[in-house]
XYZ file of C-alpha atoms in Angstrom:
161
model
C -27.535 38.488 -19.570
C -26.360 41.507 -17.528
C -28.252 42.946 -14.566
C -27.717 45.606 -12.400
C -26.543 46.002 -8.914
C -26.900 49.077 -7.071
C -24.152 49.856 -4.101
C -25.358 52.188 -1.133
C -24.192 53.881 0.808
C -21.467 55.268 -2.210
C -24.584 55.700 -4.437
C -22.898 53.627 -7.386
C -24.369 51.309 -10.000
C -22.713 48.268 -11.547
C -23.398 45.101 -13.748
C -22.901 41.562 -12.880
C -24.055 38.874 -15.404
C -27.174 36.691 -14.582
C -26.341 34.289 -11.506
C -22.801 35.921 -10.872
C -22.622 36.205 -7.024
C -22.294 39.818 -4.983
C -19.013 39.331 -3.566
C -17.503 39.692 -7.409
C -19.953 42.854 -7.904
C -17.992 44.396 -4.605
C -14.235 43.288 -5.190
C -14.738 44.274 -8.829
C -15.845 48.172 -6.992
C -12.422 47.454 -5.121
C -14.323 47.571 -1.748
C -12.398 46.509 0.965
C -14.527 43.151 1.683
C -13.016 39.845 3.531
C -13.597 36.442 2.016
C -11.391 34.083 4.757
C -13.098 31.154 3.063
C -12.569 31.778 -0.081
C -16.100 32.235 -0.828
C -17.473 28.580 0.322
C -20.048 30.829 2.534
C -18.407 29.278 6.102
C -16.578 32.667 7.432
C -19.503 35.550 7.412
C -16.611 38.036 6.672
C -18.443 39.179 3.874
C -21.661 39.286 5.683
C -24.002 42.367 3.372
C -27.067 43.715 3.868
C -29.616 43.755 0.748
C -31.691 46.557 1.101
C -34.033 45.853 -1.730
C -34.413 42.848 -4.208
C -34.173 40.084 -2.192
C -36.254 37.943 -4.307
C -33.882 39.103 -6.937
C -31.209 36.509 -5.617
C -30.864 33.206 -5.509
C -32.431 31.652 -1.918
C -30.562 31.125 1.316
C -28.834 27.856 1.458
C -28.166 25.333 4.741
C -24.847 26.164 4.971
C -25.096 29.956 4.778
C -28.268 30.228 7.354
C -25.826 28.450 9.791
C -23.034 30.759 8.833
C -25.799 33.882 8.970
C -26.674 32.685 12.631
C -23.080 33.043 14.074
C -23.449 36.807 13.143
C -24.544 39.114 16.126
C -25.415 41.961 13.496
C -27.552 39.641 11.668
C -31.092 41.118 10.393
C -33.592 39.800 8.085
C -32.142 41.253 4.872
C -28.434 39.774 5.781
C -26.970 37.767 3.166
C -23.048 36.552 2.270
C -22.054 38.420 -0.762
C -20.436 35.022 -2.334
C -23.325 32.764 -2.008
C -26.067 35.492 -3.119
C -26.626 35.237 -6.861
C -28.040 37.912 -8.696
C -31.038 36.577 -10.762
C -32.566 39.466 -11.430
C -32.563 43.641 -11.220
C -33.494 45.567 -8.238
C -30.766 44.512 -5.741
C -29.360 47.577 -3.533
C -27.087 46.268 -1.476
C -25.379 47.931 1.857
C -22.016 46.598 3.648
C -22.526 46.712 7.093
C -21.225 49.626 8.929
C -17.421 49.903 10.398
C -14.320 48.235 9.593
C -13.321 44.457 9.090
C -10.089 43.904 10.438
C -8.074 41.273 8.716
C -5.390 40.425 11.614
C -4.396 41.656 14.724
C -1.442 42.814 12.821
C -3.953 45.475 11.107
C -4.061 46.702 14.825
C -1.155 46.834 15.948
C -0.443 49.476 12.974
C -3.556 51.664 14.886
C -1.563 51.627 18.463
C -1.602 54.918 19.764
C -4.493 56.518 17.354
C -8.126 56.319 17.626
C -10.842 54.334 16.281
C -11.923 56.962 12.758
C -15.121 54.122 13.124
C -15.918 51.021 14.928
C -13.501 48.248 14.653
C -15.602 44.592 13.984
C -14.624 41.059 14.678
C -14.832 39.533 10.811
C -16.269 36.272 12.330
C -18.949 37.505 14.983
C -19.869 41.600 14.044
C -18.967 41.956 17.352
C -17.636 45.680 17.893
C -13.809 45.323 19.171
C -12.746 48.989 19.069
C -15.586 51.876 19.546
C -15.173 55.370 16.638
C -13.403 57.418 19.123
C -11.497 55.189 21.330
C -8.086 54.963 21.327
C -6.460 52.043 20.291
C -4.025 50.567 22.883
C -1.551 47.599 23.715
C -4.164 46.423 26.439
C -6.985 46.911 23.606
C -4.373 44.931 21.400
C -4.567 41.675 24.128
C -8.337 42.187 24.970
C -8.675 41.682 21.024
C -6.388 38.492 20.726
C -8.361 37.311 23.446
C -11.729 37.963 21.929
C -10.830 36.829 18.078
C -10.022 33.342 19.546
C -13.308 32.226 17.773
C -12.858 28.901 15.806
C -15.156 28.700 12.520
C -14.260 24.727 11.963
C -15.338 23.969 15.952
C -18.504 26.492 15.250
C -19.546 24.272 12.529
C -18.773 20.851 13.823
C -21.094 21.434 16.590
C -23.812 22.799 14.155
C -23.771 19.681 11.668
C -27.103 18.350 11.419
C -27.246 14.944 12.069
């Protein structure tokens, strides 16, 4: 059975069959959303907000509450779009403000212009590049420095025992 998935802030509608997950509802829109892991919930790059429905999806497992909690722009409502399955209608979900950067290679493309919105680390949320600033060669090593973030030693040391 079908259900419906609504998509702020572009104001769109769209279907996803009963217990299909929400990061196929958003690469299906063509959104530009991350999924390092290849949706195995360990990365947080496609960390979403669900603005209304939660108990409309599917609950939060181990693995992604652990991935959730690496996420400094985590709130209540956060979910990963590949391990929430839609169950039911009445989910509006919201992708967190600014842009994912894939690579530092997407940056070095930016030298010399400034931020149109706030650059975030995929892993962390963490804002690398403020809207407005201008995106330089010493931004570029501040950012290789900062992106050093290992997801396998994250979640070695977060194992439960």
């Amino acid at each position: 059975m079908v259900k419906t998935v609504r998509l702020e802030p572009i104001a769109q509608n769209t279907s996803v069959e009963t217990n299909g997950n929400l990061l196929s509802v958003l690469i299906n829109k063509d959104l530009d959303v991350l999924k390092e892991c290849g949706g195995r919930g360990m990365c947080a790059t496609c960390h979403i907000y669900v603005k209304e429905g939660m108990e409309s999806l599917s609950p939060v497992s181990r693995r992604e509450q652990r991935t959730l909690e690496v996420i400094t722009t985590c709130k209540p409502h956060s979910r990963l779009a590949c391990q929430a399955r839609v169950l039911q209608d009445g989910v509006v979900v919201e992708l967190p403000p600014g842009m994912y950067i894939n690579s530092i290679k997407d940056i070095e493309a930016l030298i010399g212009r400034r931020a149109d919105q706030d650059l975030l680390h995929p892993l962390t949320g963490k804002v690398l590049v403020e809207a407005g600033k201008l995106i330089t060669r010493s931004t570029l090593k501040q950012i290789e420095d900062t992106t050093s973030f290992n997801v396998g030693n994250y979640f070695s040391l977060t194992t439960d025992s």
